[in-house]
Amino acid sequence: MQVKIYDDYEKLSEATADEFIDTIKQKPTALLCFATGNTPIGTYKALAKKIKEQELDVSKCFCIGLDEWLDVPPEVKGSCYYDLHHHVFEPLGIHSSQIHLFNALSTDIADECNKMNELIESKGGVDCMIVGIGKNGHIGFNEPGVSVKLQAHEQVLHIETLASGQNYFSGPVKIEKGITLGLAQVMNAKKLLLLASGMNKAEIIKAAIKGEITEMIPASCVQLHQNVFVMIDKEAASLI
Ligand code: PGA
């Protein structure tokens, strides 16, 4: 586990974007996994700028999303579909043929999970995955108590996730469950970037990277990851 501490959010975002760039340069056909949430937005801005400046060809990459709010339509701002298109795929110039996301409106969630699992398998695993961390220690929608052995699955959302989730939407949206890559897939990512910024993440960062490895803090499993970069700013690092 490499813990990298940056002076501020901007430097954290620049450095995280560089990690993606390195992966794409080393493997132009890389499978990239993107998270939503507020924390990675700076990374995505920096990534779009660097790709343009460096004239990097991203036309052979393939992109997947980490998770999705079940039953929230894709045109709703705050859905992972909407936010990833807005912050990542459009700015980076990623074509729809290079993208696979969970379908929040699917009537067959098991099939939705299988399709994602098979896609990851068929591409030989995720080359670079970026994830945030919830204040309850979740990664994606892997909530406290989830097994580290799970692949893509449906998840009833934790009360904290339901509360913080409302902030991503412009108006009240009914959310109850999510669909997410499982911790088995997080642990198998060839490069994992775990991002956190700000004082309100300091406590959970301390618990996740210095505390006991426990299913009650899903992010604590990254202590056992073979190639994880914990990318945090000074505030998020203030208790470690
Ligand atoms: P945030 O969300 O980046 O908006 O803080 C992180 C998460 O809940 O995974």
mmCIF file of C-alpha atoms and ligand atoms in Angstrom:
data_model
loop_
_atom_site.group_PDB
_atom_site.id
_atom_site.type_symbol
_atom_site.label_atom_id
_atom_site.label_comp_id
_atom_site.label_asym_id
_atom_site.label_seq_id
_atom_site.Cartn_x
_atom_site.Cartn_y
_atom_site.Cartn_z
ATOM 1 C CA MET A 1 0.000 0.000 0.000
ATOM 2 C CA GLN A 2 1.475 3.340 -1.029
ATOM 3 C CA VAL A 3 0.039 6.334 0.802
ATOM 4 C CA LYS A 4 0.587 9.584 -1.079
ATOM 5 C CA ILE A 5 -0.198 12.852 0.657
ATOM 6 C CA TYR A 6 -0.632 16.081 -1.313
ATOM 7 C CA ASP A 7 -0.733 19.702 -0.169
ATOM 8 C CA ASP A 8 -4.159 20.338 -1.603
ATOM 9 C CA TYR A 9 -6.992 18.999 -3.723
ATOM 10 C CA GLU A 10 -5.548 20.381 -6.940
ATOM 11 C CA LYS A 11 -2.217 18.597 -6.521
ATOM 12 C CA LEU A 12 -4.019 15.414 -5.515
ATOM 13 C CA SER A 13 -6.151 15.616 -8.658
ATOM 14 C CA GLU A 14 -3.162 16.269 -10.943
ATOM 15 C CA ALA A 15 -1.231 13.316 -9.516
ATOM 16 C CA THR A 16 -4.217 10.981 -9.791
ATOM 17 C CA ALA A 17 -4.745 11.993 -13.413
ATOM 18 C CA ASP A 18 -1.060 11.177 -14.038
ATOM 19 C CA GLU A 19 -1.620 7.644 -12.757
ATOM 20 C CA PHE A 20 -4.367 7.159 -15.355
ATOM 21 C CA ILE A 21 -2.149 8.642 -18.060
ATOM 22 C CA ASP A 22 0.665 6.215 -17.155
ATOM 23 C CA THR A 23 -1.717 3.267 -17.469
ATOM 24 C CA ILE A 24 -3.012 4.440 -20.850
ATOM 25 C CA LYS A 25 0.527 5.037 -22.164
ATOM 26 C CA GLN A 26 1.661 1.597 -21.040
ATOM 27 C CA LYS A 27 -1.460 -0.132 -22.359
ATOM 28 C CA PRO A 28 -3.525 1.788 -24.920
ATOM 29 C CA THR A 29 -6.229 -0.920 -24.764
ATOM 30 C CA ALA A 30 -6.539 -0.578 -20.968
ATOM 31 C CA LEU A 31 -9.781 -1.314 -19.142
ATOM 32 C CA LEU A 32 -10.472 1.722 -16.942
ATOM 33 C CA CYS A 33 -13.012 1.892 -14.144
ATOM 34 C CA PHE A 34 -14.431 5.254 -13.073
ATOM 35 C CA ALA A 35 -16.206 6.285 -9.878
ATOM 36 C CA THR A 36 -18.635 9.122 -9.393
ATOM 37 C CA GLY A 37 -18.934 11.366 -6.330
ATOM 38 C CA ASN A 38 -17.381 14.761 -5.668
ATOM 39 C CA THR A 39 -13.818 13.659 -4.946
ATOM 40 C CA PRO A 40 -12.726 12.476 -8.430
ATOM 41 C CA ILE A 41 -14.151 15.482 -10.315
ATOM 42 C CA GLY A 42 -10.830 17.374 -10.119
ATOM 43 C CA THR A 43 -9.008 14.292 -11.398
ATOM 44 C CA TYR A 44 -11.334 14.077 -14.390
ATOM 45 C CA LYS A 45 -10.790 17.759 -15.234
ATOM 46 C CA ALA A 46 -7.021 17.316 -15.015
ATOM 47 C CA LEU A 47 -7.213 14.116 -17.050
ATOM 48 C CA ALA A 48 -9.141 15.748 -19.896
ATOM 49 C CA LYS A 49 -6.622 18.627 -19.985
ATOM 50 C CA LYS A 50 -3.573 16.347 -19.972
ATOM 51 C CA ILE A 51 -4.988 14.023 -22.636
ATOM 52 C CA LYS A 52 -5.560 17.018 -24.895
ATOM 53 C CA GLU A 53 -2.156 18.593 -24.195
ATOM 54 C CA GLN A 54 -0.311 15.322 -24.711
ATOM 55 C CA GLU A 55 -2.449 14.371 -27.706
ATOM 56 C CA LEU A 56 -2.917 10.967 -26.130
ATOM 57 C CA ASP A 57 -4.960 8.440 -28.118
ATOM 58 C CA VAL A 58 -7.720 7.050 -25.894
ATOM 59 C CA SER A 59 -9.702 5.509 -28.735
ATOM 60 C CA LYS A 60 -8.643 1.957 -27.812
ATOM 61 C CA CYS A 61 -9.413 2.163 -24.079
ATOM 62 C CA PHE A 62 -12.538 0.602 -22.658
ATOM 63 C CA CYS A 63 -14.407 2.247 -19.771
ATOM 64 C CA ILE A 64 -16.724 0.907 -17.110
ATOM 65 C CA GLY A 65 -18.518 2.511 -14.171
ATOM 66 C CA LEU A 66 -18.004 1.415 -10.575
ATOM 67 C CA ASP A 67 -21.640 1.544 -9.528
ATOM 68 C CA GLU A 68 -25.116 2.982 -10.076
ATOM 69 C CA TRP A 69 -28.215 4.009 -8.128
ATOM 70 C CA LEU A 70 -30.912 1.459 -8.943
ATOM 71 C CA ASP A 71 -34.074 2.839 -10.561
ATOM 72 C CA VAL A 72 -32.616 6.309 -11.192
ATOM 73 C CA PRO A 73 -32.943 7.014 -14.945
ATOM 74 C CA PRO A 74 -29.782 7.890 -16.902
ATOM 75 C CA GLU A 75 -30.974 11.368 -17.848
ATOM 76 C CA VAL A 76 -31.169 12.409 -14.184
ATOM 77 C CA LYS A 77 -28.218 14.549 -13.066
ATOM 78 C CA GLY A 78 -26.664 12.650 -10.185
ATOM 79 C CA SER A 79 -27.097 9.233 -11.767
ATOM 80 C CA CYS A 80 -23.705 7.656 -12.369
ATOM 81 C CA TYR A 81 -24.588 7.400 -16.071
ATOM 82 C CA TYR A 82 -25.226 11.131 -16.312
ATOM 83 C CA ASP A 83 -22.267 12.185 -14.180
ATOM 84 C CA LEU A 84 -19.738 9.914 -15.880
ATOM 85 C CA HIS A 85 -20.806 11.132 -19.304
ATOM 86 C CA HIS A 86 -20.654 14.743 -18.133
ATOM 87 C CA HIS A 87 -17.345 14.585 -16.214
ATOM 88 C CA VAL A 88 -15.448 11.817 -18.013
ATOM 89 C CA PHE A 89 -16.650 10.442 -21.330
ATOM 90 C CA GLU A 90 -17.604 13.683 -23.085
ATOM 91 C CA PRO A 91 -14.517 15.684 -21.963
ATOM 92 C CA LEU A 92 -12.197 12.756 -22.796
ATOM 93 C CA GLY A 93 -13.863 12.083 -26.143
ATOM 94 C CA ILE A 94 -14.768 8.483 -25.306
ATOM 95 C CA HIS A 95 -17.149 6.946 -27.863
ATOM 96 C CA SER A 96 -20.236 5.038 -26.690
ATOM 97 C CA SER A 97 -18.789 1.823 -28.191
ATOM 98 C CA GLN A 98 -15.989 2.075 -25.584
ATOM 99 C CA ILE A 99 -18.316 2.243 -22.575
ATOM 100 C CA HIS A 100 -20.269 -0.246 -20.491
ATOM 101 C CA LEU A 101 -22.249 0.935 -17.470
ATOM 102 C CA PHE A 102 -24.728 -0.756 -15.175
ATOM 103 C CA ASN A 103 -28.294 -0.229 -16.388
ATOM 104 C CA ALA A 104 -30.172 1.223 -13.412
ATOM 105 C CA LEU A 105 -33.528 0.405 -14.987
ATOM 106 C CA SER A 106 -32.829 -3.251 -15.751
ATOM 107 C CA THR A 107 -35.545 -5.678 -14.682
ATOM 108 C CA ASP A 108 -32.954 -8.460 -14.391
ATOM 109 C CA ILE A 109 -30.253 -7.340 -11.964
ATOM 110 C CA ALA A 110 -28.590 -10.760 -11.849
ATOM 111 C CA ASP A 111 -28.124 -10.577 -15.622
ATOM 112 C CA GLU A 112 -26.867 -6.995 -15.320
ATOM 113 C CA CYS A 113 -24.237 -8.180 -12.819
ATOM 114 C CA ASN A 114 -23.272 -11.168 -14.973
ATOM 115 C CA LYS A 115 -22.770 -8.952 -18.017
ATOM 116 C CA MET A 116 -20.380 -6.710 -16.076
ATOM 117 C CA ASN A 117 -18.514 -9.663 -14.529
ATOM 118 C CA GLU A 118 -18.110 -11.329 -17.936
ATOM 119 C CA LEU A 119 -16.937 -8.135 -19.569
ATOM 120 C CA ILE A 120 -14.218 -7.634 -16.938
ATOM 121 C CA GLU A 121 -13.169 -11.290 -17.310
ATOM 122 C CA SER A 122 -13.062 -11.038 -21.096
ATOM 123 C CA LYS A 123 -10.761 -8.003 -20.919
ATOM 124 C CA GLY A 124 -8.405 -9.756 -18.503
ATOM 125 C CA GLY A 125 -9.305 -7.569 -15.508
ATOM 126 C CA VAL A 126 -9.401 -3.854 -14.759
ATOM 127 C CA ASP A 127 -6.097 -2.085 -15.454
ATOM 128 C CA CYS A 128 -6.792 1.083 -13.497
ATOM 129 C CA MET A 129 -9.681 1.712 -11.084
ATOM 130 C CA ILE A 130 -10.401 4.919 -9.217
ATOM 131 C CA VAL A 131 -12.592 4.802 -6.113
ATOM 132 C CA GLY A 132 -13.659 7.224 -3.413
ATOM 133 C CA ILE A 133 -14.448 6.342 0.179
ATOM 134 C CA GLY A 134 -17.687 6.964 2.018
ATOM 135 C CA LYS A 135 -17.671 8.248 5.597
ATOM 136 C CA ASN A 136 -18.907 4.787 6.571
ATOM 137 C CA GLY A 137 -15.949 3.180 4.788
ATOM 138 C CA HIS A 138 -17.797 2.040 1.693
ATOM 139 C CA ILE A 139 -16.123 1.635 -1.675
ATOM 140 C CA GLY A 140 -18.575 1.904 -4.528
ATOM 141 C CA PHE A 141 -21.752 0.616 -2.927
ATOM 142 C CA ASN A 142 -19.973 -2.038 -0.908
ATOM 143 C CA GLU A 143 -21.495 -1.130 2.418
ATOM 144 C CA PRO A 144 -20.328 -2.178 5.918
ATOM 145 C CA GLY A 145 -20.656 -5.921 6.435
ATOM 146 C CA VAL A 146 -20.312 -6.898 2.764
ATOM 147 C CA SER A 147 -18.194 -9.915 1.879
ATOM 148 C CA VAL A 148 -14.860 -9.213 0.169
ATOM 149 C CA LYS A 149 -15.540 -12.233 -2.029
ATOM 150 C CA LEU A 150 -18.439 -10.684 -3.937
ATOM 151 C CA GLN A 151 -18.326 -9.649 -7.573
ATOM 152 C CA ALA A 152 -20.960 -7.299 -9.053
ATOM 153 C CA HIS A 153 -24.073 -7.324 -6.908
ATOM 154 C CA GLU A 154 -27.163 -5.470 -5.808
ATOM 155 C CA GLN A 155 -26.825 -3.681 -2.477
ATOM 156 C CA VAL A 156 -29.336 -2.190 -0.070
ATOM 157 C CA LEU A 157 -27.858 1.201 0.739
ATOM 158 C CA HIS A 158 -26.644 2.192 4.197
ATOM 159 C CA ILE A 159 -28.442 5.046 5.959
ATOM 160 C CA GLU A 160 -25.387 7.339 5.592
ATOM 161 C CA THR A 161 -25.190 6.626 1.873
ATOM 162 C CA LEU A 162 -28.878 7.417 1.455
ATOM 163 C CA ALA A 163 -28.408 10.744 3.250
ATOM 164 C CA SER A 164 -25.196 11.825 1.470
ATOM 165 C CA GLY A 165 -26.563 10.488 -1.825
ATOM 166 C CA GLN A 166 -29.299 13.119 -1.914
ATOM 167 C CA ASN A 167 -26.614 15.808 -2.299
ATOM 168 C CA TYR A 168 -25.730 14.566 -5.765
ATOM 169 C CA PHE A 169 -29.224 15.208 -7.118
ATOM 170 C CA SER A 170 -30.842 18.560 -7.942
ATOM 171 C CA GLY A 171 -34.112 17.575 -6.239
ATOM 172 C CA PRO A 172 -35.355 14.746 -4.014
ATOM 173 C CA VAL A 173 -34.864 11.358 -5.697
ATOM 174 C CA LYS A 174 -36.069 8.044 -4.324
ATOM 175 C CA ILE A 175 -33.003 5.892 -3.717
ATOM 176 C CA GLU A 176 -32.937 2.640 -1.841
ATOM 177 C CA LYS A 177 -30.579 0.242 -3.557
ATOM 178 C CA GLY A 178 -27.470 0.315 -5.686
ATOM 179 C CA ILE A 179 -25.659 -1.978 -8.076
ATOM 180 C CA THR A 180 -21.919 -2.114 -7.690
ATOM 181 C CA LEU A 181 -18.731 -3.887 -8.588
ATOM 182 C CA GLY A 182 -17.809 -6.095 -5.653
ATOM 183 C CA LEU A 183 -14.749 -5.930 -3.445
ATOM 184 C CA ALA A 184 -13.339 -9.007 -5.219
ATOM 185 C CA GLN A 185 -13.124 -6.867 -8.366
ATOM 186 C CA VAL A 186 -11.721 -3.890 -6.443
ATOM 187 C CA MET A 187 -9.057 -6.172 -4.982
ATOM 188 C CA ASN A 188 -8.237 -7.615 -8.418
ATOM 189 C CA ALA A 189 -7.739 -4.237 -10.117
ATOM 190 C CA LYS A 190 -4.174 -4.135 -11.414
ATOM 191 C CA LYS A 191 -3.869 -0.564 -10.156
ATOM 192 C CA LEU A 192 -6.246 0.847 -7.544
ATOM 193 C CA LEU A 193 -6.434 4.565 -6.776
ATOM 194 C CA LEU A 194 -8.280 5.263 -3.506
ATOM 195 C CA LEU A 195 -8.998 8.977 -3.239
ATOM 196 C CA ALA A 196 -10.000 11.144 -0.298
ATOM 197 C CA SER A 197 -9.986 14.868 0.314
ATOM 198 C CA GLY A 198 -10.922 17.064 3.263
ATOM 199 C CA MET A 199 -11.237 16.877 7.035
ATOM 200 C CA ASN A 200 -14.527 15.022 6.874
ATOM 201 C CA LYS A 201 -12.651 11.982 5.477
ATOM 202 C CA ALA A 202 -9.773 12.077 8.017
ATOM 203 C CA GLU A 203 -11.360 9.704 10.513
ATOM 204 C CA ILE A 204 -12.397 7.064 8.009
ATOM 205 C CA ILE A 205 -9.043 7.223 6.228
ATOM 206 C CA LYS A 206 -7.315 6.544 9.535
ATOM 207 C CA ALA A 207 -9.635 3.608 10.256
ATOM 208 C CA ALA A 208 -9.310 2.200 6.730
ATOM 209 C CA ILE A 209 -5.550 2.288 6.367
ATOM 210 C CA LYS A 210 -4.291 2.064 9.961
ATOM 211 C CA GLY A 211 -7.063 0.148 11.696
ATOM 212 C CA GLU A 212 -8.152 -3.459 11.769
ATOM 213 C CA ILE A 213 -9.026 -5.110 8.460
ATOM 214 C CA THR A 214 -12.713 -5.780 8.859
ATOM 215 C CA GLU A 215 -15.799 -6.208 6.698
ATOM 216 C CA MET A 216 -17.422 -3.499 8.824
ATOM 217 C CA ILE A 217 -15.049 -1.015 7.132
ATOM 218 C CA PRO A 218 -15.038 -2.264 3.542
ATOM 219 C CA ALA A 219 -12.188 0.065 2.500
ATOM 220 C CA SER A 220 -9.883 -1.535 5.076
ATOM 221 C CA CYS A 221 -9.432 -4.439 2.645
ATOM 222 C CA VAL A 222 -7.190 -2.222 0.517
ATOM 223 C CA GLN A 223 -4.454 -2.814 3.094
ATOM 224 C CA LEU A 224 -4.125 -6.216 1.409
ATOM 225 C CA HIS A 225 -4.234 -4.929 -2.173
ATOM 226 C CA GLN A 226 -1.169 -5.738 -4.282
ATOM 227 C CA ASN A 227 -0.996 -2.337 -6.032
ATOM 228 C CA VAL A 228 -2.998 0.394 -4.335
ATOM 229 C CA PHE A 229 -2.197 4.087 -4.164
ATOM 230 C CA VAL A 230 -4.033 5.854 -1.354
ATOM 231 C CA MET A 231 -4.136 9.382 -2.746
ATOM 232 C CA ILE A 232 -5.113 11.923 -0.094
ATOM 233 C CA ASP A 233 -4.706 15.589 0.681
ATOM 234 C CA LYS A 234 -3.236 16.916 3.923
ATOM 235 C CA GLU A 235 -6.626 17.329 5.549
ATOM 236 C CA ALA A 236 -7.745 13.763 4.847
ATOM 237 C CA ALA A 237 -4.326 12.631 6.108
ATOM 238 C CA SER A 238 -4.495 14.735 9.291
ATOM 239 C CA LEU A 239 -5.210 11.836 11.678
ATOM 240 C CA ILE A 240 -2.729 9.264 10.350
HETATM 241 P P1 PGA B 1 -17.587 11.712 -2.388
HETATM 242 O O1 PGA B 1 -18.188 10.258 -2.263
HETATM 243 O O2 PGA B 1 -16.426 11.631 -3.340
HETATM 244 O O3 PGA B 1 -18.710 12.534 -2.943
HETATM 245 O O4 PGA B 1 -17.148 12.128 -1.018
HETATM 246 C C1 PGA B 1 -17.361 9.182 -2.003
HETATM 247 C C2 PGA B 1 -18.157 7.932 -1.791
HETATM 248 O O5 PGA B 1 -19.201 7.959 -1.115
HETATM 249 O O6 PGA B 1 -17.734 6.882 -2.290
#
